[in-house]
Structure formats: structure tokens, C-alpha cells
Amino acid sequence: MYQKNRVLSITSEQISISPEIIEKVNQYLVQAGPGDMLGVLLSDKSMIRELNFSDAQTVYEIVNQAACAYRGRIPDDCYHEPYMPQEEVLREMKGMTFFGWQDHNELLGVMGIQPVKDVTLIRHAYVLPGHQRAGIGRNLLSHLKKITQTRHLLVGTWADAVWAIDFYQRQGFSLMPDKDD
């Protein structure tokens, strides 16, 4: 009925960023004073920025709205509402760095990055349902690929989340062999 999680990987040699993104990053890199937000402007109204604990409520809302796509697709004992409680959001924010796509001062998508030994994990990639398929996830992932300092970048997702697997494969990731096969 339900399949196990699938892991996708990418190596540093496979990482490429479109010239348009590089040009925008070079043109619009904004760095404020110490302790202020560091962000990458992608247009005069959109930017990718590192998130902090003051963003936790919005991260909670984005994750849980977007995770509704899992309802009926993953095992019932794994899907619950909220999908990620606030305490878990805070715990996850302590253990990794989250980045967000902000448009007109509204956070629309989030993605976490977590170095673990000699690999980096992409964690908790979610975009608000009304803004999916607009390049937000692709741009966040491109940014995380760029700042990854390990040779391997891994993503885990539900095997039945075929839309997510398809997204990562379009971004250059490959399915890894199932260790249980």
C-alpha cells in the first residue's frame, strides 16, 4: 500500500545555477550591519533570506498548509494535523538553517539545510499551495545547492510523494538504490 521513504542525491559536480540567477545574485546581494538579515534579492520585490526564530510561526503555517498534500498518500499513522507541531518546528530550527522565499514582504516558501558529517541534507521543503509551480522551490533549492559545502547533497521524501520526487529529479537529483532491496 504505502512505500518507504526514497532518498535522492546530487554531487557538487552536478550543481549548476542559471546565469540569470547568478547575475541577479551578483547585482542584488544585500548585506546589512552585524546581526541584520542577509538576503539575496531576485527582483525588486522577491528575495531569499535566512530565517530565524522570529519566523517560526510563519514556517509552521507554510509547512502545515503545504503538507496537506500528504493526506491520504502517506501512512495514516504518519500523517496528522498539524503535520509539524510548533514545538517540532522550533526543534528543527535549532538543528538546521532554514531559508525562505519572500515576496512583497510575505514568506511563501521554506527549505532547510543540515550538514551531517560529509553530506548535506535538504530538509523541510515547502511552498504555500497557492504559490506552487512558480519557481519558488526551484530557486530555494538552487540557492541551497550554491551554499552547500559538502560533496554530496541528499534529500529524503515519501516514496508516494511522486510530485516531490519528480521535482527533485528535474533539479538534477537521482534516486539512490533502496538499501532494503
mmCIF file of C-alpha atoms in Angstrom:
data_model
loop_
_atom_site.group_PDB
_atom_site.id
_atom_site.type_symbol
_atom_site.label_atom_id
_atom_site.label_comp_id
_atom_site.label_asym_id
_atom_site.label_seq_id
_atom_site.Cartn_x
_atom_site.Cartn_y
_atom_site.Cartn_z
ATOM 1 C CA MET A 1 0.000 0.000 0.000
ATOM 2 C CA TYR A 2 2.477 2.686 1.142
ATOM 3 C CA GLN A 3 6.108 2.693 0.154
ATOM 4 C CA LYS A 4 9.086 3.628 2.260
ATOM 5 C CA ASN A 5 10.903 6.951 2.052
ATOM 6 C CA ARG A 6 13.077 7.497 -1.011
ATOM 7 C CA VAL A 7 16.411 9.292 -0.914
ATOM 8 C CA LEU A 8 17.672 11.391 -3.779
ATOM 9 C CA SER A 9 21.225 12.664 -4.109
ATOM 10 C CA ILE A 10 23.274 15.146 -6.063
ATOM 11 C CA THR A 11 27.017 15.681 -6.127
ATOM 12 C CA SER A 12 28.801 19.018 -6.258
ATOM 13 C CA GLU A 13 29.793 18.342 -9.882
ATOM 14 C CA GLN A 14 26.103 18.287 -10.851
ATOM 15 C CA ILE A 15 25.268 21.638 -9.279
ATOM 16 C CA SER A 16 24.614 24.413 -11.744
ATOM 17 C CA ILE A 17 22.848 27.704 -11.370
ATOM 18 C CA SER A 18 21.337 29.557 -14.273
ATOM 19 C CA PRO A 19 23.287 32.591 -15.487
ATOM 20 C CA GLU A 20 20.207 34.711 -14.793
ATOM 21 C CA ILE A 21 20.245 33.755 -11.103
ATOM 22 C CA ILE A 22 23.995 34.357 -10.829
ATOM 23 C CA GLU A 23 23.612 37.760 -12.446
ATOM 24 C CA LYS A 24 20.787 38.716 -10.100
ATOM 25 C CA VAL A 25 22.698 37.453 -7.071
ATOM 26 C CA ASN A 26 25.763 39.444 -8.078
ATOM 27 C CA GLN A 27 23.706 42.561 -8.749
ATOM 28 C CA TYR A 28 21.477 42.449 -5.712
ATOM 29 C CA LEU A 29 23.381 40.829 -2.867
ATOM 30 C CA VAL A 30 22.322 42.820 0.156
ATOM 31 C CA GLN A 31 24.183 42.725 3.428
ATOM 32 C CA ALA A 32 23.135 44.910 6.336
ATOM 33 C CA GLY A 33 25.012 45.510 9.578
ATOM 34 C CA PRO A 34 26.015 42.793 12.043
ATOM 35 C CA GLY A 35 23.034 40.778 13.198
ATOM 36 C CA ASP A 36 20.806 42.105 10.438
ATOM 37 C CA MET A 37 19.256 39.989 7.728
ATOM 38 C CA LEU A 38 21.398 38.745 4.871
ATOM 39 C CA GLY A 39 19.348 38.128 1.779
ATOM 40 C CA VAL A 40 19.636 37.592 -1.932
ATOM 41 C CA LEU A 41 17.317 39.817 -3.915
ATOM 42 C CA LEU A 42 15.976 38.173 -7.049
ATOM 43 C CA SER A 43 13.781 41.087 -8.098
ATOM 44 C CA ASP A 44 12.840 44.377 -6.551
ATOM 45 C CA LYS A 45 10.126 42.584 -4.532
ATOM 46 C CA SER A 46 11.403 38.994 -4.068
ATOM 47 C CA MET A 47 14.296 37.641 -2.070
ATOM 48 C CA ILE A 48 15.749 34.548 -0.463
ATOM 49 C CA ARG A 49 16.774 35.070 3.117
ATOM 50 C CA GLU A 50 17.994 33.074 6.067
ATOM 51 C CA LEU A 51 15.183 32.581 8.557
ATOM 52 C CA ASN A 52 15.368 32.967 12.316
ATOM 53 C CA PHE A 53 13.194 32.158 15.305
ATOM 54 C CA SER A 54 11.026 35.221 14.718
ATOM 55 C CA ASP A 55 9.867 33.415 11.535
ATOM 56 C CA ALA A 56 8.856 30.220 13.380
ATOM 57 C CA GLN A 57 5.102 30.878 13.281
ATOM 58 C CA THR A 58 5.179 31.528 9.539
ATOM 59 C CA VAL A 59 7.347 28.438 8.950
ATOM 60 C CA TYR A 60 4.781 26.445 10.946
ATOM 61 C CA GLU A 61 1.931 27.790 8.786
ATOM 62 C CA ILE A 62 3.717 27.153 5.466
ATOM 63 C CA VAL A 63 4.788 23.612 6.394
ATOM 64 C CA ASN A 64 1.352 22.620 7.598
ATOM 65 C CA GLN A 65 -0.575 24.153 4.708
ATOM 66 C CA ALA A 66 1.733 22.570 2.132
ATOM 67 C CA ALA A 67 1.843 19.205 3.941
ATOM 68 C CA CYS A 68 -1.880 18.737 3.317
ATOM 69 C CA ALA A 69 -0.754 17.190 0.006
ATOM 70 C CA TYR A 70 0.373 14.154 2.040
ATOM 71 C CA ARG A 71 -3.151 13.474 3.354
ATOM 72 C CA GLY A 72 -4.211 10.054 2.070
ATOM 73 C CA ARG A 73 -0.850 9.477 0.402
ATOM 74 C CA ILE A 74 1.335 8.529 3.346
ATOM 75 C CA PRO A 75 0.505 6.058 6.126
ATOM 76 C CA ASP A 76 -2.281 7.307 8.393
ATOM 77 C CA ASP A 77 -0.074 6.860 11.459
ATOM 78 C CA CYS A 78 2.462 9.257 9.881
ATOM 79 C CA TYR A 79 0.018 11.970 8.804
ATOM 80 C CA HIS A 80 -1.586 14.097 11.464
ATOM 81 C CA GLU A 81 -2.705 17.687 11.811
ATOM 82 C CA PRO A 82 -0.753 19.674 12.338
ATOM 83 C CA TYR A 83 1.765 17.712 10.311
ATOM 84 C CA MET A 84 4.593 19.505 12.132
ATOM 85 C CA PRO A 85 3.634 20.929 15.552
ATOM 86 C CA GLN A 86 5.137 24.228 16.666
ATOM 87 C CA GLU A 87 7.449 22.538 19.160
ATOM 88 C CA GLU A 88 8.887 20.429 16.340
ATOM 89 C CA VAL A 89 9.338 23.499 14.121
ATOM 90 C CA LEU A 90 11.356 25.150 16.890
ATOM 91 C CA ARG A 91 13.390 21.987 17.484
ATOM 92 C CA GLU A 92 14.127 21.663 13.764
ATOM 93 C CA MET A 93 15.099 25.339 13.523
ATOM 94 C CA LYS A 94 17.669 24.746 16.277
ATOM 95 C CA GLY A 95 19.245 21.867 14.355
ATOM 96 C CA MET A 96 19.464 23.306 10.852
ATOM 97 C CA THR A 97 19.392 26.504 8.862
ATOM 98 C CA PHE A 98 16.161 27.467 7.146
ATOM 99 C CA PHE A 99 15.899 29.762 4.150
ATOM 100 C CA GLY A 100 12.745 31.346 2.851
ATOM 101 C CA TRP A 101 11.405 32.898 -0.316
ATOM 102 C CA GLN A 102 9.899 36.241 0.491
ATOM 103 C CA ASP A 103 7.783 38.194 -1.988
ATOM 104 C CA HIS A 104 6.359 41.619 -1.160
ATOM 105 C CA ASN A 105 7.358 41.036 2.497
ATOM 106 C CA GLU A 106 5.379 37.766 2.635
ATOM 107 C CA LEU A 107 7.144 34.448 3.234
ATOM 108 C CA LEU A 108 5.842 31.979 0.623
ATOM 109 C CA GLY A 109 8.231 29.031 0.813
ATOM 110 C CA VAL A 110 10.810 27.484 3.140
ATOM 111 C CA MET A 111 13.631 24.975 2.858
ATOM 112 C CA GLY A 112 16.134 23.740 5.424
ATOM 113 C CA ILE A 113 19.744 22.671 5.042
ATOM 114 C CA GLN A 114 21.614 20.478 7.515
ATOM 115 C CA PRO A 115 25.258 19.407 7.226
ATOM 116 C CA VAL A 116 25.804 15.929 8.701
ATOM 117 C CA LYS A 117 29.382 14.627 8.579
ATOM 118 C CA ASP A 118 30.392 14.537 4.905
ATOM 119 C CA VAL A 119 26.925 15.137 3.391
ATOM 120 C CA THR A 120 24.368 17.907 3.457
ATOM 121 C CA LEU A 121 20.667 17.205 3.829
ATOM 122 C CA ILE A 122 17.851 19.220 2.281
ATOM 123 C CA ARG A 123 15.033 19.175 4.833
ATOM 124 C CA HIS A 124 11.504 20.521 5.053
ATOM 125 C CA ALA A 125 10.979 21.944 1.578
ATOM 126 C CA TYR A 126 7.518 23.506 1.448
ATOM 127 C CA VAL A 127 5.792 26.199 -0.617
ATOM 128 C CA LEU A 128 2.330 27.576 0.113
ATOM 129 C CA PRO A 129 -0.204 25.759 -2.098
ATOM 130 C CA GLY A 130 -1.336 28.901 -3.939
ATOM 131 C CA HIS A 131 2.254 29.681 -4.945
ATOM 132 C CA GLN A 132 3.497 26.246 -6.019
ATOM 133 C CA ARG A 133 4.817 25.711 -9.536
ATOM 134 C CA ALA A 134 6.005 29.331 -9.723
ATOM 135 C CA GLY A 135 9.749 28.634 -9.326
ATOM 136 C CA ILE A 136 9.939 29.278 -5.581
ATOM 137 C CA GLY A 137 11.092 25.762 -4.659
ATOM 138 C CA ARG A 138 13.480 25.657 -7.616
ATOM 139 C CA ASN A 139 15.053 28.988 -6.605
ATOM 140 C CA LEU A 140 15.358 27.993 -2.950
ATOM 141 C CA LEU A 141 16.961 24.694 -3.931
ATOM 142 C CA SER A 142 19.362 26.461 -6.323
ATOM 143 C CA HIS A 143 20.404 28.757 -3.504
ATOM 144 C CA LEU A 144 21.000 25.843 -1.132
ATOM 145 C CA LYS A 145 22.994 23.981 -3.782
ATOM 146 C CA LYS A 146 25.184 27.041 -4.169
ATOM 147 C CA ILE A 147 25.987 27.332 -0.464
ATOM 148 C CA THR A 148 26.451 23.595 0.152
ATOM 149 C CA GLN A 149 29.992 22.884 1.267
ATOM 150 C CA THR A 150 29.965 19.088 1.097
ATOM 151 C CA ARG A 151 30.387 16.922 -1.988
ATOM 152 C CA HIS A 152 27.030 15.172 -1.546
ATOM 153 C CA LEU A 153 23.595 16.713 -1.176
ATOM 154 C CA LEU A 154 20.768 14.365 -0.125
ATOM 155 C CA VAL A 155 17.008 14.736 0.006
ATOM 156 C CA GLY A 156 14.587 12.291 1.579
ATOM 157 C CA THR A 157 10.897 12.232 0.790
ATOM 158 C CA TRP A 158 7.949 9.885 0.925
ATOM 159 C CA ALA A 159 8.025 7.323 -1.904
ATOM 160 C CA ASP A 160 4.366 8.092 -2.612
ATOM 161 C CA ALA A 161 5.099 11.824 -2.950
ATOM 162 C CA VAL A 162 5.712 11.343 -6.670
ATOM 163 C CA TRP A 163 5.345 15.090 -7.285
ATOM 164 C CA ALA A 164 8.274 15.733 -4.926
ATOM 165 C CA ILE A 165 10.455 13.010 -6.454
ATOM 166 C CA ASP A 166 9.695 14.402 -9.919
ATOM 167 C CA PHE A 167 10.614 17.920 -8.745
ATOM 168 C CA TYR A 168 13.991 16.805 -7.362
ATOM 169 C CA GLN A 169 14.771 14.735 -10.447
ATOM 170 C CA ARG A 170 14.084 17.782 -12.645
ATOM 171 C CA GLN A 171 16.627 19.647 -10.486
ATOM 172 C CA GLY A 172 19.359 17.085 -11.198
ATOM 173 C CA PHE A 173 18.897 14.636 -8.323
ATOM 174 C CA SER A 174 18.928 10.869 -8.858
ATOM 175 C CA LEU A 175 17.172 8.144 -6.921
ATOM 176 C CA MET A 176 19.563 6.162 -4.801
ATOM 177 C CA PRO A 177 19.263 2.374 -4.552
ATOM 178 C CA ASP A 178 16.930 1.259 -1.802
ATOM 179 C CA LYS A 179 19.140 -0.158 0.947
ATOM 180 C CA ASP A 180 16.427 -2.700 1.807
ATOM 181 C CA ASP A 181 16.110 -4.156 -1.711
#
